Amino acid sequence: MAIEINLDVMMAKRKMRLKTLAQMVGITEQNLSILKNGKAKAVRFSTLDKICEALDCQPGDILAYDVEPED
Amino acid sequence: MFNIQKQSRRVRLCLQFLFPLVPLAVIYFWLTAQTQFDILTSAGIVQLDFDIESLTQSPLSNSTRLLAILASLLVSGIVLYALSILIRLFRNYENGEIFSAENATCYHKLGYCLFYWVAGGVIYGGVISVVLSFNNPPGERVLSLSFVGMDFLTIVFGLLVLIISWVMKEGYKISDENSHTI
């Protein structure tokens, strides 16, 4: 998929641990790990809202569109 | 959800109880057919599509009973296969797995079981008529093949179960997507 998740980069910048962020967002560590590893198929606006609030960032800092090179 | 799990457990236990009973009942029936010990027919538990007395002119010999048991056990294999799938399906329901890929496959296999049952029933009818009438004098041996309205209904029912299996596959996809929505 062309959408990249840069959650791990933002977490490193803010020195936030997975467990702490999961608690702040109100989701399980397992689900946050799925999101962090790019395995998620969709993200709720409410989740994105809480992540942005916890990491003090914009959605664009977490999600990025990477144009795939054409074959 | 809890209700599904509770009822599924009951159904699974009933099916597991039935599983060994089917072959035992088949063996018991053919060993006691046309004797005073044939409780299954006299109690109305077993109702055959064919009449044993009309097919055979002499009392059932041991070899006839043995061949009838073998033929009946082969067709019972379809029932046992379907029961094993149902047990697996209800065990999954019991464990809270409702929309899973395995359950969709179970429905798919159950649909095909109904087709196998119809085909097996037609072949079984022919085989059992030959087995039962084999001791008759030449010229009075019978090969009887039948396809009745109930068989047609079973095929229709099989098609319905196949459609349900496709619906379950779609349900699994939605459920999988939902579980990956964070």
Short mmCIF file of C-alpha atoms in Angstrom, two decimals:
data_model
loop_
_atom_site.label_atom_id
_atom_site.label_comp_id
_atom_site.label_asym_id
_atom_site.label_seq_id
_atom_site.Cartn_x
_atom_site.Cartn_y
_atom_site.Cartn_z
CA MET A 1 0.00 0.00 0.00
CA ALA A 2 1.20 3.52 -0.77
CA ILE A 3 0.26 4.86 2.68
CA GLU A 4 3.19 4.76 5.10
CA ILE A 5 2.88 4.85 8.87
CA ASN A 6 5.57 6.87 10.59
CA LEU A 7 4.27 6.34 14.07
CA ASP A 8 7.52 4.78 15.26
CA VAL A 9 9.45 7.86 14.07
CA MET A 10 7.13 10.23 15.96
CA MET A 11 7.23 8.03 19.04
CA ALA A 12 11.04 8.10 18.96
CA LYS A 13 11.03 11.89 18.54
CA ARG A 14 8.74 12.31 21.53
CA LYS A 15 10.50 9.50 23.44
CA MET A 16 7.15 7.83 23.98
CA ARG A 17 6.89 4.14 24.78
CA LEU A 18 4.30 1.92 23.13
CA LYS A 19 2.68 1.05 26.45
CA THR A 20 2.37 4.70 27.50
CA LEU A 21 0.93 5.78 24.15
CA ALA A 22 -1.55 2.88 24.17
CA GLN A 23 -2.74 3.94 27.61
CA MET A 24 -3.06 7.59 26.56
CA VAL A 25 -4.96 6.71 23.38
CA GLY A 26 -7.10 4.12 25.09
CA ILE A 27 -6.35 1.15 22.82
CA THR A 28 -4.48 -2.06 23.47
CA GLU A 29 -0.74 -2.35 22.93
CA GLN A 30 -1.45 -5.11 20.43
CA ASN A 31 -3.65 -2.83 18.32
CA LEU A 32 -1.15 0.01 18.52
CA SER A 33 1.56 -2.40 17.43
CA ILE A 34 -0.58 -3.43 14.42
CA LEU A 35 -0.88 0.26 13.51
CA LYS A 36 2.84 0.93 14.08
CA ASN A 37 3.89 -2.00 11.91
CA GLY A 38 1.62 -0.93 9.04
CA LYS A 39 -0.62 -4.00 9.36
CA ALA A 40 -3.80 -1.98 10.01
CA LYS A 41 -6.37 -1.74 7.24
CA ALA A 42 -8.06 1.43 8.56
CA VAL A 43 -7.62 4.06 11.27
CA ARG A 44 -10.56 5.66 13.07
CA PHE A 45 -10.57 9.47 13.20
CA SER A 46 -11.07 9.23 16.96
CA THR A 47 -7.88 7.11 17.30
CA LEU A 48 -5.93 9.46 15.04
CA ASP A 49 -7.20 12.41 17.06
CA LYS A 50 -5.97 10.91 20.33
CA ILE A 51 -2.59 9.88 18.87
CA CYS A 52 -2.03 13.41 17.52
CA GLU A 53 -3.01 14.84 20.90
CA ALA A 54 -0.69 12.49 22.79
CA LEU A 55 2.29 13.01 20.45
CA ASP A 56 1.52 16.69 19.85
CA CYS A 57 1.74 16.32 16.09
CA GLN A 58 -0.30 16.51 12.89
CA PRO A 59 -1.86 13.52 11.09
CA GLY A 60 0.63 14.16 8.28
CA ASP A 61 3.47 13.46 10.69
CA ILE A 62 2.12 9.95 11.21
CA LEU A 63 0.65 9.15 7.80
CA ALA A 64 2.47 9.73 4.54
CA TYR A 65 1.63 8.94 0.94
CA ASP A 66 4.48 7.31 -0.89
CA VAL A 67 4.11 7.25 -4.67
CA GLU A 68 4.98 3.76 -5.81
CA PRO A 69 7.36 3.63 -8.77
CA GLU A 70 5.65 2.43 -11.95
CA ASP A 71 6.93 -0.80 -13.50
CA MET B 1 -22.42 -13.89 22.30
CA PHE B 2 -22.59 -15.86 25.54
CA ASN B 3 -25.90 -17.33 24.41
CA ILE B 4 -24.37 -18.51 21.13
CA GLN B 5 -21.51 -20.14 23.02
CA LYS B 6 -23.82 -21.83 25.53
CA GLN B 7 -26.19 -23.23 22.90
CA SER B 8 -23.29 -24.23 20.61
CA ARG B 9 -21.78 -26.24 23.44
CA ARG B 10 -25.06 -28.14 23.88
CA VAL B 11 -25.38 -28.81 20.16
CA ARG B 12 -21.76 -29.94 19.95
CA LEU B 13 -22.22 -32.37 22.83
CA CYS B 14 -25.37 -33.81 21.16
CA LEU B 15 -23.49 -34.21 17.87
CA GLN B 16 -20.53 -35.85 19.60
CA PHE B 17 -22.95 -38.25 21.30
CA LEU B 18 -24.55 -39.05 17.92
CA PHE B 19 -21.22 -39.61 16.16
CA PRO B 20 -20.45 -43.11 17.49
CA LEU B 21 -24.15 -44.02 17.57
CA VAL B 22 -24.58 -43.82 13.78
CA PRO B 23 -22.26 -46.73 12.82
CA LEU B 24 -23.40 -48.72 15.87
CA ALA B 25 -27.05 -48.26 14.87
CA VAL B 26 -26.27 -49.32 11.29
CA ILE B 27 -24.52 -52.50 12.46
CA TYR B 28 -27.23 -53.27 15.02
CA PHE B 29 -29.99 -52.71 12.46
CA TRP B 30 -28.60 -55.11 9.86
CA LEU B 31 -27.67 -57.72 12.46
CA THR B 32 -31.22 -57.71 13.84
CA ALA B 33 -33.23 -56.97 10.67
CA GLN B 34 -36.16 -59.38 10.24
CA THR B 35 -35.70 -60.71 13.79
CA GLN B 36 -37.60 -60.06 17.01
CA PHE B 37 -34.68 -57.95 18.28
CA ASP B 38 -35.16 -55.28 15.61
CA ILE B 39 -36.13 -52.48 17.99
CA LEU B 40 -35.03 -49.70 15.63
CA THR B 41 -37.72 -50.49 13.03
CA SER B 42 -40.45 -51.45 15.49
CA ALA B 43 -39.91 -48.24 17.47
CA GLY B 44 -39.97 -46.23 14.24
CA ILE B 45 -36.40 -44.90 14.75
CA VAL B 46 -35.29 -46.26 11.38
CA GLN B 47 -37.47 -45.81 8.30
CA LEU B 48 -36.05 -47.29 5.12
CA ASP B 49 -36.79 -46.08 1.60
CA PHE B 50 -37.03 -49.71 0.48
CA ASP B 51 -38.88 -52.75 1.77
CA ILE B 52 -36.55 -55.61 2.71
CA GLU B 53 -39.32 -58.23 2.35
CA SER B 54 -40.14 -57.12 -1.19
CA LEU B 55 -36.52 -57.42 -2.30
CA THR B 56 -35.58 -60.76 -0.77
CA GLN B 57 -37.59 -63.96 -0.89
CA SER B 58 -35.54 -65.82 1.70
CA PRO B 59 -34.48 -64.85 5.24
CA LEU B 60 -31.36 -62.70 5.34
CA SER B 61 -28.20 -64.81 5.38
CA ASN B 62 -25.11 -63.82 7.36
CA SER B 63 -23.22 -62.88 4.20
CA THR B 64 -26.15 -60.71 3.05
CA ARG B 65 -26.22 -58.97 6.43
CA LEU B 66 -22.45 -58.41 6.27
CA LEU B 67 -22.61 -56.95 2.75
CA ALA B 68 -25.57 -54.77 3.75
CA ILE B 69 -23.59 -53.52 6.79
CA LEU B 70 -20.60 -52.67 4.57
CA ALA B 71 -22.76 -50.84 2.03
CA SER B 72 -24.64 -48.98 4.75
CA LEU B 73 -21.45 -48.04 6.59
CA LEU B 74 -20.02 -46.58 3.39
CA VAL B 75 -23.05 -44.32 2.93
CA SER B 76 -23.02 -43.55 6.67
CA GLY B 77 -19.49 -42.26 6.14
CA ILE B 78 -21.06 -39.20 4.49
CA VAL B 79 -23.18 -38.61 7.61
CA LEU B 80 -20.13 -39.07 9.85
CA TYR B 81 -18.13 -36.65 7.69
CA ALA B 82 -20.94 -34.08 7.94
CA LEU B 83 -21.16 -34.65 11.72
CA SER B 84 -17.41 -34.13 12.12
CA ILE B 85 -17.68 -30.82 10.22
CA LEU B 86 -20.64 -29.74 12.36
CA ILE B 87 -18.74 -30.63 15.56
CA ARG B 88 -15.79 -28.50 14.38
CA LEU B 89 -18.14 -25.65 13.43
CA PHE B 90 -19.94 -25.60 16.77
CA ARG B 91 -16.64 -25.93 18.65
CA ASN B 92 -15.48 -22.77 16.87
CA TYR B 93 -18.75 -21.02 17.83
CA GLU B 94 -18.21 -22.22 21.38
CA ASN B 95 -14.75 -20.60 21.35
CA GLY B 96 -16.24 -17.33 20.14
CA GLU B 97 -15.05 -17.66 16.54
CA ILE B 98 -18.14 -16.69 14.54
CA PHE B 99 -16.89 -15.17 11.30
CA SER B 100 -13.70 -17.06 10.56
CA ALA B 101 -12.23 -18.51 7.38
CA GLU B 102 -12.47 -22.01 8.85
CA ASN B 103 -16.20 -21.64 9.54
CA ALA B 104 -16.82 -20.48 5.97
CA THR B 105 -14.95 -23.57 4.77
CA CYS B 106 -17.08 -25.73 7.08
CA TYR B 107 -20.28 -24.38 5.49
CA HIS B 108 -18.78 -24.98 2.05
CA LYS B 109 -18.01 -28.60 2.93
CA LEU B 110 -21.48 -29.07 4.47
CA GLY B 111 -23.08 -27.90 1.22
CA TYR B 112 -21.06 -30.47 -0.71
CA CYS B 113 -21.96 -33.13 1.88
CA LEU B 114 -25.60 -32.75 0.89
CA PHE B 115 -24.68 -33.37 -2.77
CA TYR B 116 -22.61 -36.40 -1.75
CA TRP B 117 -25.57 -37.61 0.32
CA VAL B 118 -27.91 -37.52 -2.70
CA ALA B 119 -25.39 -39.24 -4.98
CA GLY B 120 -24.53 -41.75 -2.25
CA GLY B 121 -28.23 -42.43 -1.64
CA VAL B 122 -28.87 -43.23 -5.30
CA ILE B 123 -25.84 -45.56 -5.47
CA TYR B 124 -26.71 -47.11 -2.09
CA GLY B 125 -30.26 -47.86 -3.27
CA GLY B 126 -28.86 -49.76 -6.23
CA VAL B 127 -26.23 -51.63 -4.22
CA ILE B 128 -28.58 -52.62 -1.40
CA SER B 129 -31.25 -53.86 -3.86
CA VAL B 130 -28.63 -56.10 -5.48
CA VAL B 131 -27.29 -57.29 -2.11
CA LEU B 132 -30.74 -58.10 -0.72
CA SER B 133 -32.03 -59.80 -3.87
CA PHE B 134 -28.81 -61.67 -4.63
CA ASN B 135 -30.06 -64.90 -3.04
CA ASN B 136 -33.25 -64.82 -5.14
CA PRO B 137 -33.57 -67.27 -8.04
CA PRO B 138 -32.16 -66.05 -11.39
CA GLY B 139 -34.56 -63.67 -13.09
CA GLU B 140 -35.84 -62.29 -9.78
CA ARG B 141 -32.76 -60.35 -8.79
CA VAL B 142 -33.28 -56.61 -8.65
CA LEU B 143 -31.23 -53.50 -9.40
CA SER B 144 -33.29 -50.54 -8.23
CA LEU B 145 -32.15 -46.94 -8.71
CA SER B 146 -34.40 -44.16 -7.50
CA PHE B 147 -34.32 -40.37 -7.47
CA VAL B 148 -37.28 -38.98 -5.54
CA GLY B 149 -38.53 -35.46 -4.83
CA MET B 150 -36.76 -35.43 -1.47
CA ASP B 151 -33.42 -35.89 -3.27
CA PHE B 152 -34.15 -32.87 -5.44
CA LEU B 153 -35.02 -30.85 -2.31
CA THR B 154 -31.74 -31.97 -0.71
CA ILE B 155 -29.81 -30.67 -3.76
CA VAL B 156 -31.67 -27.34 -3.47
CA PHE B 157 -30.83 -27.28 0.24
CA GLY B 158 -27.18 -28.01 -0.61
CA LEU B 159 -27.16 -25.04 -2.99
CA LEU B 160 -28.60 -22.85 -0.22
CA VAL B 161 -25.88 -23.97 2.18
CA LEU B 162 -23.24 -23.20 -0.49
CA ILE B 163 -24.66 -19.68 -0.88
CA ILE B 164 -24.57 -19.31 2.92
CA SER B 165 -20.90 -20.37 2.81
CA TRP B 166 -20.16 -17.54 0.36
CA VAL B 167 -22.03 -15.11 2.62
CA MET B 168 -19.95 -16.37 5.55
CA LYS B 169 -16.76 -15.79 3.53
CA GLU B 170 -17.83 -12.18 2.94
CA GLY B 171 -18.68 -11.92 6.65
CA TYR B 172 -15.18 -13.16 7.47
CA LYS B 173 -13.63 -10.49 5.22
CA ILE B 174 -15.69 -7.75 6.92
CA SER B 175 -14.84 -9.14 10.36
CA ASP B 176 -11.13 -9.33 9.47
CA GLU B 177 -11.20 -5.74 8.21
CA ASN B 178 -13.02 -4.63 11.35
CA SER B 179 -10.46 -6.34 13.56
CA HIS B 180 -7.69 -4.48 11.66
CA THR B 181 -9.38 -1.13 12.09
CA ILE B 182 -7.62 0.70 14.87
#
